[in-house]
Amino acid sequence: MQNWVKASAAGRPCDKRSIFFRCAPFDWRALASLCLMSWVVLAGASSASAAVSPLTIGFDQPASDWEREGLPIGNGAMGAVVQGGVQQDVLQFNEKTLWTGGPGSSKGYDFGWPESSRVEALAAVRKALHQKGALAPEAVAKQLGNKITGYGDYQTFGDLVLDFAEPENVSHYRRELDLSGAVARVNYREGEVEFTREYFASYPDGVIVIHLSANQSGKINFKSHLQTPDNRQVTATADKGRITLKGTLTDNKLQFEAQVQVLAQGGKVASAKDGSVSVVNADSALLILSAGTDYALDYPTYRGKNPHALIQKRVDHAATKSYAQLLANHQADYRELFDRVALTIGQASSKQLIQTSKQPTHKLLENYGKGNSADDRLLEATYFQFGRYLLIASSRKGSLPANLQGVWNNSTTPPWNADYHVNINLQMNYWPAEVTNLSETTEPLFRFVDALVEPGRVSAQRLLGADGWTVFLNTNAWGFTGVIEWPTAFWQPEAGAWLAQHYYEHYLFTDDKKFLRERAYPVMKGAATFWLDALVKDPRDGQLVVTPSFSPEHGNFTVGAAMSQQIVFDLLRNTTEAAEQLGDNAFGKSLRKTLAQLDTGLRIGSWGQLQEWKEDLDDPENTHRHISHLFALHPGHQINTSQSPELVKAARTSLDARGDGGTGWAQAWKINLWARLLDGDRAHKLLSDQLQKSTLPNLWDSHPPFQIDGNFGATAGMAEMLLQSQNGEIHLLPALPSVWPAGSVKGLRARGDIGVELTWSQGDLTRALITPARSGEVQLRTPLFLKNFTLVKISNGKSVSVKGEGATRTLAVQAGEKYLLSKK
Ligand code: FUC
């Protein structure tokens, strides 16, 4: 475990006589015992007096464990975890660009590129594969793997620490995260005095804010300082209530800076030489924190300006505003996104909640599935909205995309470097973005992937001798596009194509032709160019295949594994459609020619399963967590219930055999897959499993440890149970589980830039409001068409006619109008 130091003027550990007890090396046991003490003090306290918002994650004690009990706040670029100790409140915080490694790393850095071309080794691997049919991952890694240096790790920035006097007589403690308002809160009483702390991360002001208040005047007393790990050189100063911490990472000399302005109403603010600021006898206090680095997403140097001026400006500017103004700015920005979607699935109403169930969230989790249906639905609805909250908090324009931990990381050596794994994880992070009406949150993803194209061209050339661009298993803040040497995962050249899918999906959802032309198509075309070059004719049947090919983290290397083929198919089909729309006829023609010869990766095997490999090798007993060969069902849509029933059956057989186990993200993927198989109860079973087996008390997804993809995947899966639009029709309530017999959802989006609001009762749709943003034909699917229904245009109340028969009907719509379908 890393040592932490309290930042001091000369970057030295603090004075042992200081009232701060966490002098270097930072004593974690001391902190743990302090937390335990606070817990013991508070355990007897009754639960909070504050009103409980229905969308709240709450605890009745401070966090004793960052990962399991911390409450995350974030504004995309910055994140923080609220732990809420009474005597010592440690706000651990992050800024997304603080990474070790990369250009300038003391260890050297090469983007994962081998020194010389691997084209000959590749040819040898291909030849051996064609002769033997399969190769052990270790054998291929020996030929094509690469020992890398300077990959780096996403870093914790540090802690903003508030120290208070030893508390006496503490009661009524509550710590909560209000998802509707994106504010974390701590409330407790000390004797007669009621203390409140509020925390939020503002996107419009670029700062994290803490506000401390009490119900009596003159009661706010604390001392604040910043502390940061010892893998960096730092200086900390305090002047006029402003703590400034500047430094460089030892490894790569990345420059960083954090500033905190401490302000008080009433009382006094005093700055000390050791870099701390104290507040004495104030009525309330406000802390404004901002942090940044000189990182720039700019290949090949990745360096921009020293962050000092920007951070200073942000904090200065925010400090001119009142707490109420800062909060109002933050909430106006947040609510504009968050409030677009509301979900009711039979959860306890806020009134019932306040009266009867002030249960901390972890109690809801512990009691989940034990008979209190309203509480179970409350947990599910909260979990759904938590995914949306986390996406808003970890992915806003102007910073890097959400990484394996979103933006929240308390370590200098996090699991998997808290990087960007692109063989499922980064993609899953963005699955809920379009359908749950948070399209704007995809901007950091696109900016990031745009910046992979240039280094990705070198990887394509050096590793496969191909034009175009690609990336393999994993990438970082530094444009890593090459390969590592982990045999069972390193080779995943389809990752570029998979990322390109997100561009096209964004276009399909938003109908934004400019985005398609200027942003999506160049990236898609580059990824497709790579595959036009890299596909090889399979001598066995003359089809074009990926070789070597590896089904993520499972089995041997073979030729043409299902997932490789399905991803390439998805890319080439999407790019063909895009080329046609944009009039790039010559390229469209070569894509069509290639598609006609491409092995589609869809085969039904001896036990009725969808084959994971081109050969029928699947073991019905195997329960590996990756279910890669089902890519074509989700997130692809080559397999679908209306056009390919045989393949749907095979996919079901495979999914059933794989079982319901797996780590967080695997379970989340299975929610989506069962939803695509239109089996709402099974999808719900996976949701329950995820809640019961892979969810921490603070509702973070566990892998273990904490990994955020499962949160996002589950939110997407729940939306997928209510609405699907991947096959040219909008399917209303495609996989409604029997435990959600009545409910409503507002604000979901369907492909074609269409808003959808649904109400159902006794398991059947009763009302659907369709709001298209463009004119044209819309195909809707719902069994309501088999019953007595009405369909009216809201603006004139007139009936609208539909074409077709059965459960699927087509209506002509006008942009900006609203169409109401209801049960007669
Ligand atoms: C993939 C998964 C692992 C983990 C890692 C970050 O490689 O197979 O389970 O999620 O990404």
PDB file of N, CA, C and O and ligand atoms in Angstrom, residues 404 416 421 423 425 553 625-626 665 703 707, ligand 1:
ATOM      1  N   LEU A 404     -12.515   2.379 -16.117  1.00  0.00           N
ATOM      2  CA  LEU A 404     -13.038   1.179 -15.428  1.00  0.00           C
ATOM      3  C   LEU A 404     -13.690   1.516 -14.091  1.00  0.00           C
ATOM      4  O   LEU A 404     -14.499   0.755 -13.584  1.00  0.00           O
ATOM      5  N   TRP A 416      -6.279  -3.289 -12.823  1.00  0.00           N
ATOM      6  CA  TRP A 416      -6.240  -3.062 -14.278  1.00  0.00           C
ATOM      7  C   TRP A 416      -5.897  -1.607 -14.618  1.00  0.00           C
ATOM      8  O   TRP A 416      -6.393  -1.053 -15.596  1.00  0.00           O
ATOM      9  N   HIS A 421     -10.414  -0.722 -20.852  1.00  0.00           N
ATOM     10  CA  HIS A 421     -10.416  -2.015 -21.532  1.00  0.00           C
ATOM     11  C   HIS A 421     -11.474  -1.948 -22.638  1.00  0.00           C
ATOM     12  O   HIS A 421     -12.591  -1.496 -22.386  1.00  0.00           O
ATOM     13  N   ASN A 423     -12.375  -4.621 -24.722  1.00  0.00           N
ATOM     14  CA  ASN A 423     -12.966  -5.881 -25.190  1.00  0.00           C
ATOM     15  C   ASN A 423     -14.328  -6.117 -24.538  1.00  0.00           C
ATOM     16  O   ASN A 423     -14.834  -7.212 -24.553  1.00  0.00           O
ATOM     17  N   ASN A 425     -15.483  -3.525 -21.715  1.00  0.00           N
ATOM     18  CA  ASN A 425     -15.734  -2.650 -20.573  1.00  0.00           C
ATOM     19  C   ASN A 425     -16.035  -1.203 -20.943  1.00  0.00           C
ATOM     20  O   ASN A 425     -17.035  -0.640 -20.488  1.00  0.00           O
ATOM     21  N   GLU A 553     -10.956 -14.041 -23.838  1.00  0.00           N
ATOM     22  CA  GLU A 553     -10.426 -14.632 -22.625  1.00  0.00           C
ATOM     23  C   GLU A 553     -10.820 -16.088 -22.478  1.00  0.00           C
ATOM     24  O   GLU A 553     -10.889 -16.620 -21.385  1.00  0.00           O
ATOM     25  N   ARG A 625     -17.315 -16.533 -18.012  1.00  0.00           N
ATOM     26  CA  ARG A 625     -18.081 -15.286 -17.862  1.00  0.00           C
ATOM     27  C   ARG A 625     -18.240 -14.513 -19.167  1.00  0.00           C
ATOM     28  O   ARG A 625     -19.200 -13.777 -19.353  1.00  0.00           O
ATOM     29  N   HIS A 626     -17.283 -14.630 -20.077  1.00  0.00           N
ATOM     30  CA  HIS A 626     -17.449 -13.935 -21.366  1.00  0.00           C
ATOM     31  C   HIS A 626     -18.445 -14.720 -22.212  1.00  0.00           C
ATOM     32  O   HIS A 626     -18.398 -15.948 -22.256  1.00  0.00           O
ATOM     33  N   TRP A 665     -20.036  -7.199 -14.613  1.00  0.00           N
ATOM     34  CA  TRP A 665     -20.347  -6.817 -15.994  1.00  0.00           C
ATOM     35  C   TRP A 665     -20.942  -7.966 -16.790  1.00  0.00           C
ATOM     36  O   TRP A 665     -21.757  -7.752 -17.693  1.00  0.00           O
ATOM     37  N   HIS A 703     -16.562  -6.358  -9.294  1.00  0.00           N
ATOM     38  CA  HIS A 703     -16.070  -7.327 -10.283  1.00  0.00           C
ATOM     39  C   HIS A 703     -15.658  -8.627  -9.643  1.00  0.00           C
ATOM     40  O   HIS A 703     -15.967  -9.663 -10.272  1.00  0.00           O
ATOM     41  N   GLN A 707     -15.898  -2.184 -10.111  1.00  0.00           N
ATOM     42  CA  GLN A 707     -15.677  -1.859 -11.532  1.00  0.00           C
ATOM     43  C   GLN A 707     -17.000  -1.321 -12.064  1.00  0.00           C
ATOM     44  O   GLN A 707     -18.018  -1.974 -11.934  1.00  0.00           O
TER      45      GLN A 707
HETATM   46  C1  FUC B   1     -11.744  -7.768 -19.162  1.00  0.00           C
HETATM   47  C2  FUC B   1     -12.483  -8.779 -18.315  1.00  0.00           C
HETATM   48  C3  FUC B   1     -12.026  -8.820 -16.924  1.00  0.00           C
HETATM   49  C4  FUC B   1     -11.963  -7.409 -16.380  1.00  0.00           C
HETATM   50  C5  FUC B   1     -11.050  -6.567 -17.226  1.00  0.00           C
HETATM   51  C6  FUC B   1     -10.931  -5.172 -16.778  1.00  0.00           C
HETATM   52  O1  FUC B   1     -10.509  -8.261 -19.535  1.00  0.00           O
HETATM   53  O2  FUC B   1     -12.382 -10.079 -18.821  1.00  0.00           O
HETATM   54  O3  FUC B   1     -12.967  -9.592 -16.215  1.00  0.00           O
HETATM   55  O4  FUC B   1     -13.230  -6.854 -16.425  1.00  0.00           O
HETATM   56  O5  FUC B   1     -11.549  -6.544 -18.519  1.00  0.00           O
END
